[in-house]
CSV table of C-alpha atoms and ligand atoms in Angstrom, one decimal:
chain,number,residue,atom,x,y,z
A,29,MET,CA,25.7,-6.3,3.9
A,30,LYS,CA,25.0,-6.7,0.2
A,31,ARG,CA,27.2,-4.6,-2.1
A,32,ILE,CA,25.7,-2.4,-4.8
A,33,VAL,CA,27.6,-0.7,-7.7
A,34,ILE,CA,25.7,1.9,-9.7
A,35,LEU,CA,26.7,2.9,-13.3
A,36,ILE,CA,25.7,6.3,-14.6
A,37,SER,CA,26.4,8.6,-17.5
A,38,GLY,CA,25.0,12.0,-16.4
A,39,ARG,CA,22.6,13.6,-14.0
A,40,GLY,CA,22.2,10.6,-11.8
A,41,SER,CA,18.8,11.3,-10.3
A,42,ASN,CA,17.9,7.6,-10.2
A,43,MET,CA,21.2,6.9,-8.5
A,44,GLU,CA,20.3,9.6,-5.9
A,45,ALA,CA,16.9,8.0,-5.3
A,46,LEU,CA,18.6,4.6,-4.8
A,47,VAL,CA,21.3,6.0,-2.4
A,48,ARG,CA,18.6,7.8,-0.4
A,49,SER,CA,16.3,4.8,-0.2
A,50,CYS,CA,19.2,2.6,0.8
A,51,ALA,CA,19.9,4.9,3.7
A,52,GLU,CA,16.4,5.9,4.7
A,53,GLU,CA,14.9,2.4,4.5
A,54,LYS,CA,18.0,0.9,6.1
A,55,TRP,CA,18.5,-1.7,3.4
A,56,PRO,CA,20.9,-4.5,4.4
A,57,ALA,CA,23.1,-3.1,1.7
A,58,GLN,CA,25.6,-0.5,0.8
A,59,VAL,CA,26.3,1.5,-2.4
A,60,VAL,CA,30.0,0.8,-2.6
A,61,ALA,CA,30.7,2.6,-5.8
A,62,VAL,CA,29.3,4.9,-8.5
A,63,ILE,CA,31.0,4.4,-11.8
A,64,ALA,CA,30.6,6.8,-14.8
A,65,ASN,CA,31.8,6.6,-18.3
A,66,ARG,CA,32.2,10.4,-18.4
A,67,ALA,CA,34.2,12.5,-16.0
A,68,ASP,CA,31.6,15.3,-16.3
A,69,ALA,CA,28.7,13.1,-15.1
A,70,ALA,CA,27.1,15.3,-12.5
A,71,GLY,CA,26.1,12.3,-10.4
A,72,LEU,CA,29.7,11.6,-9.5
A,73,GLN,CA,29.7,14.7,-7.3
A,74,PHE,CA,26.6,13.6,-5.4
A,75,ALA,CA,28.3,10.2,-4.8
A,76,GLN,CA,31.5,11.9,-3.5
A,77,MET,CA,29.5,14.2,-1.2
A,78,HIS,CA,27.8,11.2,0.3
A,79,GLY,CA,31.1,9.4,1.0
A,80,ILE,CA,30.6,6.9,-1.9
A,81,THR,CA,33.6,5.9,-4.0
A,82,ALA,CA,33.2,7.7,-7.4
A,83,VAL,CA,35.1,6.3,-10.3
A,84,CYS,CA,35.3,7.3,-14.0
A,85,VAL,CA,36.2,4.8,-16.7
A,86,PRO,CA,36.1,7.1,-19.7
A,87,HIS,CA,34.8,5.3,-22.8
A,88,ARG,CA,36.7,7.7,-25.0
A,89,ASP,CA,40.0,6.3,-23.7
A,90,PHE,CA,39.4,3.1,-25.5
A,91,GLY,CA,39.7,2.3,-29.1
A,92,SER,CA,37.1,-0.5,-29.1
A,93,ARG,CA,33.9,-1.4,-27.3
A,94,GLN,CA,35.5,-4.6,-26.1
A,95,GLY,CA,38.4,-2.7,-24.6
A,96,PHE,CA,36.0,-0.4,-22.7
A,97,ASP,CA,33.8,-3.3,-21.6
A,98,ALA,CA,36.8,-5.2,-20.3
A,99,ALA,CA,38.1,-2.1,-18.3
A,100,LEU,CA,34.6,-1.4,-17.0
A,101,ALA,CA,34.1,-5.0,-16.0
A,102,GLU,CA,37.4,-5.0,-14.1
A,103,ALA,CA,36.4,-1.8,-12.3
A,104,VAL,CA,33.0,-3.1,-11.4
A,105,GLN,CA,34.4,-6.5,-10.3
A,106,SER,CA,36.9,-4.8,-8.1
A,107,PHE,CA,34.0,-3.8,-5.8
A,108,ALA,CA,32.7,-7.4,-5.6
A,109,PRO,CA,29.1,-6.3,-6.2
A,110,ASP,CA,26.0,-8.4,-5.4
A,111,LEU,CA,24.0,-6.0,-7.5
A,112,VAL,CA,25.0,-3.9,-10.5
A,113,LEU,CA,22.4,-1.1,-11.3
A,114,LEU,CA,22.4,0.8,-14.6
A,115,ALA,CA,20.9,4.2,-13.9
A,116,GLY,CA,21.0,6.3,-17.0
A,117,PHE,CA,24.1,4.5,-18.2
A,118,MET,CA,24.2,5.4,-21.9
A,119,ARG,CA,26.7,2.9,-23.3
A,120,ILE,CA,25.6,-0.4,-24.9
A,121,LEU,CA,27.3,-3.2,-23.0
A,122,GLY,CA,28.6,-6.2,-24.9
A,123,THR,CA,27.6,-9.8,-24.4
A,124,ALA,CA,30.7,-10.7,-22.4
A,125,PHE,CA,30.1,-7.9,-20.0
A,126,VAL,CA,26.5,-8.8,-19.6
A,127,HIS,CA,27.2,-12.5,-19.0
A,128,LYS,CA,29.6,-11.6,-16.1
A,129,PHE,CA,26.8,-9.9,-14.2
A,130,GLU,CA,23.7,-11.6,-15.6
A,131,GLY,CA,21.0,-12.1,-13.0
A,132,ARG,CA,22.3,-9.4,-10.7
A,133,MET,CA,22.3,-6.5,-13.1
A,134,LEU,CA,19.3,-4.3,-13.5
A,135,ASN,CA,18.4,-1.3,-15.8
A,136,ILE,CA,15.7,1.3,-15.8
A,137,HIS,CA,14.3,2.4,-19.1
A,138,PRO,CA,11.9,5.3,-19.6
A,139,SER,CA,9.2,3.4,-21.7
A,140,LEU,CA,6.7,0.6,-21.3
A,141,LEU,CA,8.9,-2.1,-22.7
A,142,PRO,CA,8.9,-3.8,-25.1
A,143,ALA,CA,7.7,-0.6,-26.7
A,144,PHE,CA,10.5,1.9,-27.6
A,145,PRO,CA,13.8,0.3,-26.6
A,146,GLY,CA,16.8,2.6,-27.3
A,147,LEU,CA,16.9,6.4,-27.4
A,148,HIS,CA,14.3,9.2,-27.6
A,149,THR,CA,11.5,7.2,-25.9
A,150,HIS,CA,9.3,10.1,-25.0
A,151,ARG,CA,9.5,11.7,-28.4
A,152,ARG,CA,8.6,8.3,-30.0
A,153,ALA,CA,5.7,7.7,-27.5
A,154,LEU,CA,4.3,11.2,-28.3
A,155,HIS,CA,4.8,10.7,-32.0
A,156,ALA,CA,3.0,7.3,-31.9
A,157,GLY,CA,0.0,9.0,-30.1
A,158,CYS,CA,0.4,6.8,-27.0
A,159,GLN,CA,-2.2,7.7,-24.3
A,160,VAL,CA,0.0,6.2,-21.6
A,161,SER,CA,3.7,5.9,-21.0
A,162,GLY,CA,5.9,4.9,-18.2
A,163,ALA,CA,9.1,3.2,-17.2
A,164,SER,CA,10.3,-0.3,-16.8
A,165,VAL,CA,12.9,-1.9,-14.5
A,166,HIS,CA,14.3,-5.1,-16.1
A,167,LEU,CA,17.1,-7.6,-15.8
A,168,VAL,CA,19.9,-6.8,-18.2
A,169,THR,CA,20.3,-9.4,-21.0
A,170,PRO,CA,22.5,-9.1,-24.1
A,171,GLU,CA,19.6,-7.7,-26.1
A,172,LEU,CA,19.3,-4.0,-25.5
A,173,ASP,CA,16.4,-3.0,-23.2
A,174,HIS,CA,14.9,-6.4,-23.4
A,175,GLY,CA,15.3,-8.5,-20.2
A,176,PRO,CA,12.6,-9.9,-17.9
A,177,ILE,CA,10.6,-7.0,-16.4
A,178,LEU,CA,10.6,-6.6,-12.6
A,179,MET,CA,8.2,-3.6,-12.5
A,180,GLN,CA,6.6,-1.0,-14.6
A,181,SER,CA,5.1,2.4,-13.9
A,182,VAL,CA,2.3,3.9,-15.9
A,183,VAL,CA,1.5,7.6,-16.4
A,184,PRO,CA,-1.0,9.4,-18.6
A,185,VAL,CA,0.1,11.3,-21.7
A,186,LEU,CA,-1.7,14.6,-21.2
A,187,PRO,CA,-2.9,17.0,-23.9
A,188,GLY,CA,-0.1,19.6,-24.6
A,189,ASP,CA,2.6,17.3,-23.4
A,190,ASP,CA,6.1,17.7,-24.9
A,191,GLU,CA,9.1,15.5,-24.4
A,192,THR,CA,10.2,17.5,-21.4
A,193,SER,CA,6.9,17.4,-19.5
A,194,LEU,CA,6.4,13.7,-20.3
A,195,ALA,CA,10.0,12.9,-19.3
A,196,ARG,CA,9.4,14.7,-16.0
A,197,ARG,CA,6.2,12.8,-15.2
A,198,VAL,CA,7.9,9.5,-16.0
A,199,LEU,CA,11.1,10.3,-14.1
A,200,ALA,CA,9.1,10.9,-10.9
A,201,THR,CA,7.8,7.3,-11.1
A,202,GLU,CA,11.3,6.0,-11.9
A,203,HIS,CA,12.4,7.2,-8.5
A,204,VAL,CA,9.7,5.1,-6.9
A,205,ILE,CA,9.9,1.8,-8.9
A,206,TYR,CA,13.7,1.4,-9.1
A,207,PRO,CA,14.3,1.5,-5.3
A,208,THR,CA,11.3,-0.8,-4.9
A,209,CYS,CA,12.7,-3.3,-7.2
A,210,VAL,CA,16.2,-3.2,-5.6
A,211,ARG,CA,14.6,-3.6,-2.2
A,212,TRP,CA,12.7,-6.7,-3.5
A,213,MET,CA,15.9,-8.1,-5.0
A,214,LEU,CA,17.7,-7.6,-1.7
A,215,GLN,CA,14.9,-9.3,0.1
A,216,GLY,CA,14.8,-12.2,-2.3
A,217,LYS,CA,11.2,-11.4,-3.2
A,218,LEU,CA,11.5,-12.0,-6.9
A,219,ALA,CA,11.9,-15.2,-8.8
A,220,LEU,CA,12.4,-16.0,-12.4
A,221,LYS,CA,9.6,-18.2,-13.6
A,222,ASP,CA,9.2,-19.2,-17.3
A,223,GLY,CA,11.4,-16.3,-18.2
A,224,ARG,CA,9.4,-13.7,-16.2
A,225,MET,CA,10.3,-12.0,-13.0
A,226,VAL,CA,7.5,-12.7,-10.5
A,227,HIS,CA,6.9,-11.4,-7.0
A,228,ARG,CA,6.8,-14.5,-4.7
A,229,GLU,CA,4.0,-13.1,-2.6
A,230,GLY,CA,2.0,-11.6,-5.5
A,231,ALA,CA,2.7,-7.9,-4.8
A,232,SER,CA,1.7,-5.7,-7.6
A,233,GLN,CA,4.5,-5.1,-10.1
A,234,VAL,CA,2.7,-2.1,-11.5
A,235,TRP,CA,3.0,1.5,-10.2
A,236,ILE,CA,0.1,3.7,-11.4
B,303,GRF,C1,16.2,8.1,-17.0
B,303,GRF,O1,15.1,8.5,-17.6
B,303,GRF,C2,16.5,6.6,-17.2
B,303,GRF,O2,15.3,5.9,-17.2
B,303,GRF,C3,17.2,6.6,-18.5
B,303,GRF,O3,18.0,7.7,-18.5
B,303,GRF,C4,17.5,8.7,-17.6
B,303,GRF,C5,18.6,8.9,-16.6
B,303,GRF,O4,18.2,9.9,-15.7
B,303,GRF,N1,17.8,5.3,-18.7
B,303,GRF,P1,19.1,10.1,-14.4
B,303,GRF,O5,20.6,10.3,-14.8
B,303,GRF,O6,18.9,9.0,-13.5
B,303,GRF,O7,18.6,11.4,-13.8
């Protein structure tokens, strides 16, 4: 059984989708811990209710980013994970942390990367007049929201959309593509070729 640790900061709907897919699709894996940087992260309750170890490493307890990163790395490492999944984890992780888990740490970002890394992606997409938006699952590298892309979803931007309606449409696709990517990782279906993550059997890495 592969061991999965999920990092969250809030609601945790992507974490829920991952936990549900793991159980329903009988992945050869177990979500062994959900770790949050805030005690009030709602997702911690879902984890507890599903018998998953829920841990908080509060970033506010640390005077420096390095101190927080070191404590978080220790907490993550204590679960000996094969995969570390960032799912709405809202702290920037330093290079040392990223290097510890590089190649087995994924993130989901609510934009079509490389467009709109960072915060307020939907607002920025609307402001730019984008006709489509979406989400990206990528390997985590030291550069924020920048690693090789495993899969992207594409949704239309509709007339009258605001941040909330666009976020809702994108989020529904996040709950599909993140579990798909994790399943592929567990099955060894993805390979890094020339800096890109490619499906070995040519499956579509786009969800429309
Ligand atoms: C998602 O839109 C995710 O892409 C972004 O933060 C949001 C987290 O939502 N990184 P949730 O906590 O998974 O519901």
